[in-house]
Coordinates of C-alpha atoms in Angstrom, one line a residue:
Chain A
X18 CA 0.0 0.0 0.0
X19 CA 2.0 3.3 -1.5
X20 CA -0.2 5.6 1.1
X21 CA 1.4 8.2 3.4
X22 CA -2.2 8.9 4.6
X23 CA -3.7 7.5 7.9
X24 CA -4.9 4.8 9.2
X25 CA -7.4 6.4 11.1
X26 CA -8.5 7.6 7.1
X27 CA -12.0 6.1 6.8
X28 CA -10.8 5.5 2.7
X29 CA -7.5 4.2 3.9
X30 CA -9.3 2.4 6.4
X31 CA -11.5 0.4 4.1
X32 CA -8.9 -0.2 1.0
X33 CA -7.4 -1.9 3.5
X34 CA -10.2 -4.0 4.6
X35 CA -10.6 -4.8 1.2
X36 CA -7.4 -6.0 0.4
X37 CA -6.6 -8.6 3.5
X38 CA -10.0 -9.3 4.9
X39 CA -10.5 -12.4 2.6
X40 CA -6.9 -13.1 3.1
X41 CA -7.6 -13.0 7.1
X42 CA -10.4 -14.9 7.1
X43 CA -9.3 -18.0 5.0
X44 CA -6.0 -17.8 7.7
X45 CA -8.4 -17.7 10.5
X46 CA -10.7 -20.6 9.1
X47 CA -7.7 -23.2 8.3
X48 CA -6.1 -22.5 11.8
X49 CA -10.0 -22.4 14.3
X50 CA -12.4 -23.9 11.3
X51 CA -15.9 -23.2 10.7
X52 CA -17.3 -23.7 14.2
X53 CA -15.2 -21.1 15.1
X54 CA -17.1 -18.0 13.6
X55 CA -13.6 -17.2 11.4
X56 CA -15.7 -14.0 10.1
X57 CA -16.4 -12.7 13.0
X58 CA -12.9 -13.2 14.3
X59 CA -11.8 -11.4 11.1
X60 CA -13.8 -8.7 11.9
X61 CA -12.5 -8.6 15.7
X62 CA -9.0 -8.0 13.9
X63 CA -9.7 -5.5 12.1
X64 CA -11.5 -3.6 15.1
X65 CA -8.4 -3.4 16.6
X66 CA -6.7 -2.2 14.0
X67 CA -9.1 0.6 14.2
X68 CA -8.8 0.9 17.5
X69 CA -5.0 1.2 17.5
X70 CA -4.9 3.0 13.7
X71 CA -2.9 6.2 15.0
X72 CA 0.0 4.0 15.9
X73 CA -0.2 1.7 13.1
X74 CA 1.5 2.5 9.4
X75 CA -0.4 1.3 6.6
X76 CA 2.7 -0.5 5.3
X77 CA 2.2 -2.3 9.1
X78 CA -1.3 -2.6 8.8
X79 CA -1.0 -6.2 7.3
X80 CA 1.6 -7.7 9.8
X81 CA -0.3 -5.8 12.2
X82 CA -3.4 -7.8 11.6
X83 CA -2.4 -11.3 11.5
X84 CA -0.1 -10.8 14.8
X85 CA -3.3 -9.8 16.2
X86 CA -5.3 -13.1 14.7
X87 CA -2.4 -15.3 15.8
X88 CA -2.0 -14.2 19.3
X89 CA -3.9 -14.5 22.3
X90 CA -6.8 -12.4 21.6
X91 CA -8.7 -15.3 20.6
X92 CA -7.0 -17.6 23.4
X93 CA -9.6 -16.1 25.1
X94 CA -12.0 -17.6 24.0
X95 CA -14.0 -21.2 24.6
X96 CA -12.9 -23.3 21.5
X97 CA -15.0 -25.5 19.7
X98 CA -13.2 -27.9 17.9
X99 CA -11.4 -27.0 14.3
X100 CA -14.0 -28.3 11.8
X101 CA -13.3 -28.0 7.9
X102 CA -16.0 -28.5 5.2
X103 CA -15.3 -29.4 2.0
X104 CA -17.6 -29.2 -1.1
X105 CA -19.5 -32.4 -1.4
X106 CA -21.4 -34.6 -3.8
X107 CA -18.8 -35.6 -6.7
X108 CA -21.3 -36.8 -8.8
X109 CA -21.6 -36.8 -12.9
X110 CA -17.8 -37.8 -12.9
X111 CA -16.6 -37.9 -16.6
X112 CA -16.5 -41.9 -17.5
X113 CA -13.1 -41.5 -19.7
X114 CA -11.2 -40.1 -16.9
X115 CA -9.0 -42.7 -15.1
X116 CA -10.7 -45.0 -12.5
X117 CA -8.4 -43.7 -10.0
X118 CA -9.8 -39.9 -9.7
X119 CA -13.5 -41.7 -8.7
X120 CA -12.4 -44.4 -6.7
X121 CA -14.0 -44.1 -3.3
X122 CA -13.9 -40.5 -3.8
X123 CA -16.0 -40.0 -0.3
X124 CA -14.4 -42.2 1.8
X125 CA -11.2 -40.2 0.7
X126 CA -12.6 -37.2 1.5
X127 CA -14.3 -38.2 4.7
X128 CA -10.5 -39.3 5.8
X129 CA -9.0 -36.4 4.3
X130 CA -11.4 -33.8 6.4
X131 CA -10.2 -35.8 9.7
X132 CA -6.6 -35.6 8.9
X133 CA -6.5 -32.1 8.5
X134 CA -8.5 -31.9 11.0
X135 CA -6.3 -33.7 13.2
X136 CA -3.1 -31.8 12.0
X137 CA -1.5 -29.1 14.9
X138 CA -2.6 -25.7 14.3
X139 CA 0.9 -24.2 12.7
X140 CA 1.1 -27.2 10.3
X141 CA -2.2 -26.6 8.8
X142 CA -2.6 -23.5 8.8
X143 CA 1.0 -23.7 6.9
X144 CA -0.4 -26.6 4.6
X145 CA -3.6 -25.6 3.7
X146 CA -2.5 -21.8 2.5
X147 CA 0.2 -23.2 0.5
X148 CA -2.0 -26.3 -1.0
X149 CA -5.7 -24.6 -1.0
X150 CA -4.9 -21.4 -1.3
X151 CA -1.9 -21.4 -3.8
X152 CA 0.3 -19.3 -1.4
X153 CA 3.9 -18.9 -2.1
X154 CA 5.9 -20.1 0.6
X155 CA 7.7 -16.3 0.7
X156 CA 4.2 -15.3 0.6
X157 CA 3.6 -17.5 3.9
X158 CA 6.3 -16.4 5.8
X159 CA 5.7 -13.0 5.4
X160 CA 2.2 -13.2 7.0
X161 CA 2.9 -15.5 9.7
X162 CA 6.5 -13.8 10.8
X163 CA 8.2 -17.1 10.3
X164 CA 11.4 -17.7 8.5
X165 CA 11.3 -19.6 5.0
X166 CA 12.6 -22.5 5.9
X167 CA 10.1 -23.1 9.0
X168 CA 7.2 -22.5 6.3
X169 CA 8.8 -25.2 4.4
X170 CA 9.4 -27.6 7.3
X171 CA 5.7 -27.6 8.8
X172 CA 4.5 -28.1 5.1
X173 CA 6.8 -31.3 4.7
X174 CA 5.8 -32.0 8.3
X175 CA 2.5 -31.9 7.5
X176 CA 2.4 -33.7 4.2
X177 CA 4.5 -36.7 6.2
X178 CA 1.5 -36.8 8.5
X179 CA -1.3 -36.9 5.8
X180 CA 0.4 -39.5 4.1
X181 CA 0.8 -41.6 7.3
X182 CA -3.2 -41.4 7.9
X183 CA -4.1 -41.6 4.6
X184 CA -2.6 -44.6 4.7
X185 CA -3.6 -47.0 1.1
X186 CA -5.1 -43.9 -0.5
Chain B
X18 CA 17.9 -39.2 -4.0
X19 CA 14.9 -40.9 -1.6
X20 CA 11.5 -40.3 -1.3
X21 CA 11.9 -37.5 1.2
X22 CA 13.8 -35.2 -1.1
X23 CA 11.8 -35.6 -4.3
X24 CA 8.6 -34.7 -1.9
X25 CA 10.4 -31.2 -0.5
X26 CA 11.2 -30.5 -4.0
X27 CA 7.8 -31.1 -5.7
X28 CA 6.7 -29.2 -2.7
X29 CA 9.0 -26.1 -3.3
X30 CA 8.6 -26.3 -7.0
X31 CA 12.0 -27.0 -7.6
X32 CA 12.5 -30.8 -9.3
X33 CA 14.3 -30.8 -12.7
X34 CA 13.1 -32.5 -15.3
X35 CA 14.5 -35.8 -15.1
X36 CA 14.0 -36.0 -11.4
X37 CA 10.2 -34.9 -12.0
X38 CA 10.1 -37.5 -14.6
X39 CA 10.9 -40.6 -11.9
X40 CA 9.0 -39.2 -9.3
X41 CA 5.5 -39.5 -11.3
X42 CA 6.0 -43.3 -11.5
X43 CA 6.0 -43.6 -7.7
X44 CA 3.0 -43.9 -5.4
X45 CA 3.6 -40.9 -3.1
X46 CA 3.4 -39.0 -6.2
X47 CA -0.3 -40.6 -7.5
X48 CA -1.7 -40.1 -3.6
X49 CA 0.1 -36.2 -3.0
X50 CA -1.6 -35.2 -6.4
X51 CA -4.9 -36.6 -5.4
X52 CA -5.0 -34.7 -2.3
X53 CA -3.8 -31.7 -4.2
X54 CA -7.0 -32.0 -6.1
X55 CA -9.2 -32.8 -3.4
X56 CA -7.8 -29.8 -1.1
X57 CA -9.5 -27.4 -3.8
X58 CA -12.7 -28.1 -2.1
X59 CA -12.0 -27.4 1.4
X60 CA -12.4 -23.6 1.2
X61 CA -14.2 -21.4 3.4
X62 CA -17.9 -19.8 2.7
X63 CA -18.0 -17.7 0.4
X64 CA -16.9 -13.7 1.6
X65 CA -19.4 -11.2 1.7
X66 CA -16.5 -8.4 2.0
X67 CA -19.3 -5.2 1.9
X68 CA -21.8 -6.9 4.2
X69 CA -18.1 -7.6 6.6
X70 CA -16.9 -4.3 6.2
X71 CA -20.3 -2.6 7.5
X72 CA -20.3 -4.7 10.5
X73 CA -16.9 -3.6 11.5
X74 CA -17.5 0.0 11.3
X75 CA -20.7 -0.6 13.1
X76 CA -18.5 -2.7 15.9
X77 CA -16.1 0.3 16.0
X78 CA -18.6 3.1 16.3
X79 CA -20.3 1.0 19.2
X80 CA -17.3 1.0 21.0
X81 CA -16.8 4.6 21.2
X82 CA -20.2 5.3 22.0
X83 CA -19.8 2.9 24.8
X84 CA -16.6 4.5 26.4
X85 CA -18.4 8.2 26.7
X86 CA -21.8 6.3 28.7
X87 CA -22.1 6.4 32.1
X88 CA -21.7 3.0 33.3
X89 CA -24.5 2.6 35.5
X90 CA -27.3 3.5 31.8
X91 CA -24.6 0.6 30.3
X92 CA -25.3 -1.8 33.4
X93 CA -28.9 -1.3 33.4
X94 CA -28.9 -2.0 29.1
X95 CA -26.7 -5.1 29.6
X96 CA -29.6 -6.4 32.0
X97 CA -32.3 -5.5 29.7
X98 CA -30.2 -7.5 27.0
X99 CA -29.9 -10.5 29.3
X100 CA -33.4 -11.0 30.7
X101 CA -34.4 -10.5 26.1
X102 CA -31.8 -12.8 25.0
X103 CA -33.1 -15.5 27.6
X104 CA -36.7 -14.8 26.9
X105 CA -35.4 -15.2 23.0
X106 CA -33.7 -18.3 24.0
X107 CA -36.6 -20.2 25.0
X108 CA -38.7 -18.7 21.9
X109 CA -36.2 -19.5 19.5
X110 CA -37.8 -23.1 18.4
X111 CA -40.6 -21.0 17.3
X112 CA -39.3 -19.1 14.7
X113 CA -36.3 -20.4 12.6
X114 CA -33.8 -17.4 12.7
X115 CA -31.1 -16.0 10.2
X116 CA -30.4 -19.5 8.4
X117 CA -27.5 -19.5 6.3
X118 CA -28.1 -21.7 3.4
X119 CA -25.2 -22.8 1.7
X120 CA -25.2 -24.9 -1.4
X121 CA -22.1 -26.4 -2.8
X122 CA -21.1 -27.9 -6.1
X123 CA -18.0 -30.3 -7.5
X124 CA -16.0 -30.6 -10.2
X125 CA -18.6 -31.9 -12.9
X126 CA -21.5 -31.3 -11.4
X127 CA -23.9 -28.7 -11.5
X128 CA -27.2 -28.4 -9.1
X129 CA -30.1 -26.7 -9.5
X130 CA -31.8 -24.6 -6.6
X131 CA -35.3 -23.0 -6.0
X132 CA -35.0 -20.0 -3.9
X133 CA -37.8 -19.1 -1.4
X134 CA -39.7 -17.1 -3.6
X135 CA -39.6 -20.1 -6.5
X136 CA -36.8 -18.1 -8.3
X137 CA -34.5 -20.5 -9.8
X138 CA -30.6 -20.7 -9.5
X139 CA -28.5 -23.2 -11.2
X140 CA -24.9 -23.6 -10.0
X141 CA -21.9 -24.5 -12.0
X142 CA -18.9 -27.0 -11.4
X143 CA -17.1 -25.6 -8.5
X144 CA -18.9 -23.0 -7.5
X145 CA -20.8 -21.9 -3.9
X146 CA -23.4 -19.7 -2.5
X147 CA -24.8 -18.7 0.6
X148 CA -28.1 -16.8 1.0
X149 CA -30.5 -15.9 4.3
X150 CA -34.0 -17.9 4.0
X151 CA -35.1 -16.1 6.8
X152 CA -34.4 -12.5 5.8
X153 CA -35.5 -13.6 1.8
X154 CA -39.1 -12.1 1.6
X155 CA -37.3 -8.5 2.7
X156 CA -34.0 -8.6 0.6
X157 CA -33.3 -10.9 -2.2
X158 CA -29.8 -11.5 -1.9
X159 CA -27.0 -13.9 -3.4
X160 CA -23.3 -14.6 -2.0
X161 CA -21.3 -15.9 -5.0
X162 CA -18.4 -17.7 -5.7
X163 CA -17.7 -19.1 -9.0
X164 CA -20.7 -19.6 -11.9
X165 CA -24.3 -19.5 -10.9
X166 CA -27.5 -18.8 -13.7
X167 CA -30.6 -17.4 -12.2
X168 CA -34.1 -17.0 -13.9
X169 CA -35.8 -14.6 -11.3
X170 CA -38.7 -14.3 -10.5
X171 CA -40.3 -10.5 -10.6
X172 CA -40.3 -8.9 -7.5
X173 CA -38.4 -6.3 -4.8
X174 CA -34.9 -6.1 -6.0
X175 CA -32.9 -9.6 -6.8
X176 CA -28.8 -8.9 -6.0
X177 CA -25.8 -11.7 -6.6
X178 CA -22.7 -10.3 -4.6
X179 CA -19.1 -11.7 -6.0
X180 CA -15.8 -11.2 -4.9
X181 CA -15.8 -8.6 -8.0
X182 CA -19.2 -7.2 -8.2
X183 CA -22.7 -6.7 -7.7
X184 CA -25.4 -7.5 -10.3
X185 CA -29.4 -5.7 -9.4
X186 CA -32.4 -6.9 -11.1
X187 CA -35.5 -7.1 -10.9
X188 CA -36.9 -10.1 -12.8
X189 CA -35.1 -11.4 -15.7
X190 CA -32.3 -14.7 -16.4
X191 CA -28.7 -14.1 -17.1
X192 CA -25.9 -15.9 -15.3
X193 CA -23.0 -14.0 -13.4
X194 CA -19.3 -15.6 -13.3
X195 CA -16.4 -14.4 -11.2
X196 CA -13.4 -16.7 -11.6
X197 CA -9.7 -15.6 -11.0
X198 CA -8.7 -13.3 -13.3
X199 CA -12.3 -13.3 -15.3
X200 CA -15.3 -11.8 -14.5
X201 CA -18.4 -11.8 -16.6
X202 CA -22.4 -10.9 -16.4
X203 CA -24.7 -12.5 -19.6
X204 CA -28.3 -11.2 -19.3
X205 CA -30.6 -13.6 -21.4
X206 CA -34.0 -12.0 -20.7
X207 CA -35.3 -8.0 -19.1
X208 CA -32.5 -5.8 -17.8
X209 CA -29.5 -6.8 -15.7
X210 CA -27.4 -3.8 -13.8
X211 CA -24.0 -4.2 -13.1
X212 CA -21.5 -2.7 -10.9
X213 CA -17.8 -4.0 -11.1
X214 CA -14.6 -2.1 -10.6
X215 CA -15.5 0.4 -13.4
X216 CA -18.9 2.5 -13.9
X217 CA -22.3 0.8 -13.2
X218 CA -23.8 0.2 -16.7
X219 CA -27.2 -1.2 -17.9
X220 CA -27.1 -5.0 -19.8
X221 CA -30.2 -5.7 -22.1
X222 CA -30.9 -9.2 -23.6
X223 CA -28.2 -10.8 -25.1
X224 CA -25.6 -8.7 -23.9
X225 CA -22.7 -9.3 -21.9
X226 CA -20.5 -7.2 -19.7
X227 CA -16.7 -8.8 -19.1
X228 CA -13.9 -7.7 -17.2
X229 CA -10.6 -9.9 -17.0
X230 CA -7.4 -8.6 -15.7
X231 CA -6.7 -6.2 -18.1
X232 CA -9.9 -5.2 -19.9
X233 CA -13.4 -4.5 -19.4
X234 CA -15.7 -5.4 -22.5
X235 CA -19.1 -4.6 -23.2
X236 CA -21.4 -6.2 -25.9
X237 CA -24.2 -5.8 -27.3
X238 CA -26.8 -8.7 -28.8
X239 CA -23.7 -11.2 -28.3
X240 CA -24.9 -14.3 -27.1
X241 CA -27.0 -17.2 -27.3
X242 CA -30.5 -17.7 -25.9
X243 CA -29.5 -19.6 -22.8
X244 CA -26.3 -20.6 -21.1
X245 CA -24.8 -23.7 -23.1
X246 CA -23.5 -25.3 -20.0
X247 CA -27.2 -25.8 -18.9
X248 CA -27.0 -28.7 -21.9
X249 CA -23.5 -29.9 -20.6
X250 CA -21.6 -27.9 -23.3
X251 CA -19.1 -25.0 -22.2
X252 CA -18.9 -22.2 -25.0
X253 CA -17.0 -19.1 -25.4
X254 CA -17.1 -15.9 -27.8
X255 CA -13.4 -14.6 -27.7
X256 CA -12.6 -16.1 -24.1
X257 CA -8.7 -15.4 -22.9
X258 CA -7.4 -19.2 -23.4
X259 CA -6.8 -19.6 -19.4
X260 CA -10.0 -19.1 -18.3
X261 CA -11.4 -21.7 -21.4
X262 CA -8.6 -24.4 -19.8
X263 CA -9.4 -23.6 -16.2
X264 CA -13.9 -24.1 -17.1
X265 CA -12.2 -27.8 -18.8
X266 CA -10.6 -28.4 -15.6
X267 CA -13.6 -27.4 -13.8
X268 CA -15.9 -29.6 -15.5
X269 CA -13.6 -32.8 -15.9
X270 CA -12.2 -32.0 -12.4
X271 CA -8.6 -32.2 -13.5
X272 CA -5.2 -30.1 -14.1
X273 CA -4.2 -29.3 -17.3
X274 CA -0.2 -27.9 -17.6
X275 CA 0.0 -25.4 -20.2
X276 CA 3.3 -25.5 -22.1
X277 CA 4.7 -22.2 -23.9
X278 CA 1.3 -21.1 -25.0
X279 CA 0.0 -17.5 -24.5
X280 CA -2.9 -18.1 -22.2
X281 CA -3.9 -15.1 -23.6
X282 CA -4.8 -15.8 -27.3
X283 CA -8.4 -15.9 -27.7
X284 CA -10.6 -18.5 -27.9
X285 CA -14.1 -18.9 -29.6
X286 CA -16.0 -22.3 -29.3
X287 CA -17.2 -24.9 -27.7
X288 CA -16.4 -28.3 -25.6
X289 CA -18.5 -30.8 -24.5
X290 CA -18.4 -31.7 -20.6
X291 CA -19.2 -35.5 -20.8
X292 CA -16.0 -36.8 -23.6
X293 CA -12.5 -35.4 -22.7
X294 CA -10.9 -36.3 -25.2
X295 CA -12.9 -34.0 -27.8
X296 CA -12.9 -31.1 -25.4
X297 CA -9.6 -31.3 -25.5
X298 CA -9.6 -31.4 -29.7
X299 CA -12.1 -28.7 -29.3
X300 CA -9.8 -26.7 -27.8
X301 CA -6.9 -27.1 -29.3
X302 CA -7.1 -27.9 -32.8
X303 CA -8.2 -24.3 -33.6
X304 CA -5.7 -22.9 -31.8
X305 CA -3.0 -24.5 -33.1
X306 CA -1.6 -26.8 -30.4
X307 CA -1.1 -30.6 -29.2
X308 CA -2.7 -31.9 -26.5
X309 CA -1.3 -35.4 -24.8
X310 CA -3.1 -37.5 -21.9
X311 CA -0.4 -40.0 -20.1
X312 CA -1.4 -41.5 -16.8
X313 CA 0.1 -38.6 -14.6
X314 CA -1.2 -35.7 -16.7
X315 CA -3.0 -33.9 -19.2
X316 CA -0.6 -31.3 -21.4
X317 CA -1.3 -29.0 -23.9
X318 CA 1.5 -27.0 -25.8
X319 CA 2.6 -25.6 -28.8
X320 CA 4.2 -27.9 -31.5
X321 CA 4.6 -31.6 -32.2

């Protein structure tokens, strides 16, 4: 963001929301899950970015916002557990694609969603912004404040897990 | 090298050719691209990033209200709001309040939904929305992510909220598409109105409005009479080439690698969604290239 302006700027304020808000929230939703309102906690983050927007840069605003997801404000409160959806029904699979992509597609799926599930936070939160959402790992370890090499670790980590559960699949 | 190091590699992007080529025979490589695949679906609900941005200025403005109250007035409130939200608690049963309704689809498939007031949306491979029930008979409104056609019925104002835009009507059909990189509205009957990132403007029937990275495009008395992918046939009138590969991928629920084409080059035509092997022909034949299926993967490039 190539502002000088304010934080406190109601414009600067909102290009801001607009530009890590969706960012935010898929963070916050592969680290608490659905159960875990990850909109709401989004929004939380972003109210004290408001709050605290004289003392905050715009060029800080980002690392400023995912500290604030990633620490204790939301230690506070009662967990459910981490729950991930997934898209269901694979139905109407093409017939001339190889046997393998259909083959007990939601039993895979079902054990897929539980190993994820089952992953510690930092790995799949690592995992899933690299593999679902397409992230960079330089990308990664700019928003989470980790070195390189630790974004690279928890993803193999993680991927050495997966395998282990998923087991024949 | 073992299994460990071709895994961090193919993780970090960084196996050579003949490396890449051995580590497609093995099994870890068959069961890591699976789950690559299958992690496309576990995304969160769709983003409603106006509806998100109002509540935070409304949780910010709260707060500062609160901090100049006298205590005692904010006391007094907070036991008003406990003895309603346990009254509320006991009368929730009765009425079903602020359902989400999310509806889902996969690679291949589409589904068909009829809204509350027998408006009819038909979703696309890949694609989600979420909509209040609850709040439906007061505002008509649509979170979108990815390909969705409505035929609407006429009433109070009908919105579909993407990523990219917002499309207001009234009662008409037309299908609204926000993909990465490509965004489009078709209108197929009344008036659609659109507002992306560039000046609202007005789509009659058969026009489109289109908007990919670069460009915004308008066009009038373009199109066909109804979407073709409602007959399980994909087809495009001067599509960029990436997003005509990434609708094949959607629909077949593959990856397709790209080799030294411009993904740019434009593409008119069609592909069928039920024989891959002619979409692929479809696609490629009148754009010059080679398309080759092995085992691992599907390719398309330029050349023999």
């Amino acid at each position: 963001m190539n502002d000088n302006r304010h934080v406190c700027d109601d414009s600067v304020f909102r290009k801001i929301f607009e530009t890590y808000s969706r960012d935010l929230y898929n963070f916050l939703y592969y680290k608490y899950g659905s159960e875990n309102n990850p909109e709401d906690l989004m929004q939380e983050a972003f109210a004290r970015l408001w709050a605290n927007c004289s003392k905050v840069s715009p060029e800080k605003a980002k690392s400023f916002l995912f500290t604030v997801a990633n620490n204790q404000m939301l230690n506070d409160l009662a967990r459910k557990k981490t729950v991930l959806n997934y898209q269901k029904e694979h139905t109407d699979v093409p017939t001339d694609v190889s046997p393998h992509y259909v083959l007990e597609e939601t039993e895979y799926m079902e054990r897929l969603k539980q190993a994820l599930e089952d992953l510690p936070e930092d790995q799949r939160v690592t995992f899933m912004m690299n593999r679902a959402e397409g992230l960079k790992h330089r990308e990664i370890a700019e928003r989470l404040g980790i070195s390189q090499k630790a974004v690279e670790k928890r993803i193999y980590k993680a991927v050495e897990r997966l395998q282990e559960k998923l087991g024949k699949f | 090298m073992n299994n460990r190091d071709y895994i961090e590699k193919w993780l970090a992007g960084t196996l050579a050719d003949h490396e890449r080529d051995q580590f497609v025979k093995t099994d870890a490589f068959q069961s890591l691209q699976r789950m690559d695949r299958a992690l496309k679906n576990f995304q969160p609900a769709p983003l409603d990033i106006h509806a998100s941005f109002e509540k935070v200025k409304a949780r910010t403005s709260r707060k500062a209200r609160v901090l100049a109250i006298d205590w005692r007035v904010v006391y007094r409130i907070a036991a008003v709001l406990l003895m309603g939200s346990i009254i509320f608690y006991f009368l929730k049963d009765y009425f079903s309040l602020d359902q989400n309704v999310q509806y889902a689809t996969a690679a291949g498939e589409t589904r068909q939904v009829t809204l509350p007031d027998k408006s009819v949306m038909t979703l696309n491979a890949m694609s989600s929305v979420s909509f209040s029930a609850d709040r439906w008979s007061r505002e008509r409104k649509i979170v979108l992510d990815g390909e969705a056609y409505f035929d609407v019925e006429k009433g109070k104002s009908f919105q579909v909220i993407t990523p990219r835009g917002q499309v207001t009507v009234l009662g008409t059909r037309f299908t609204v598409k926000d993909r990465p990189g490509f965004y489009e509205v078709v209108c197929y009957e009344g008036r659609v109105e659109v507002k992306g990132s560039g000046e609202t403007v007005q789509l009659a029937r058969q026009d489109y409005y289109r908007e990919s990275d670069k460009s915004i495009t308008q066009a009038v008395f373009a199109t066909e009479a109804l979407p073709a992918w409602l007959n399980r046939e994909s087809s495009f009138q001067s599509v960029p080439l990436f997003e005509v590969v990434h609708e094949l991928e959607r629909q077949y629920g593959i990856v397709v690698k790209l080799e030294h084409v411009d993904t740019l080059q434009r593409y008119t035509g069609k592909f069928p969604h039920k024989d891959l092997t002619t979409a692929l022909q479809a696609i490629s034949l009148p754009l010059n290239l080679t398309y080759k299926i092995t085992d691992s993967e599907i390719r398309i490039f330029h050349g023999e």
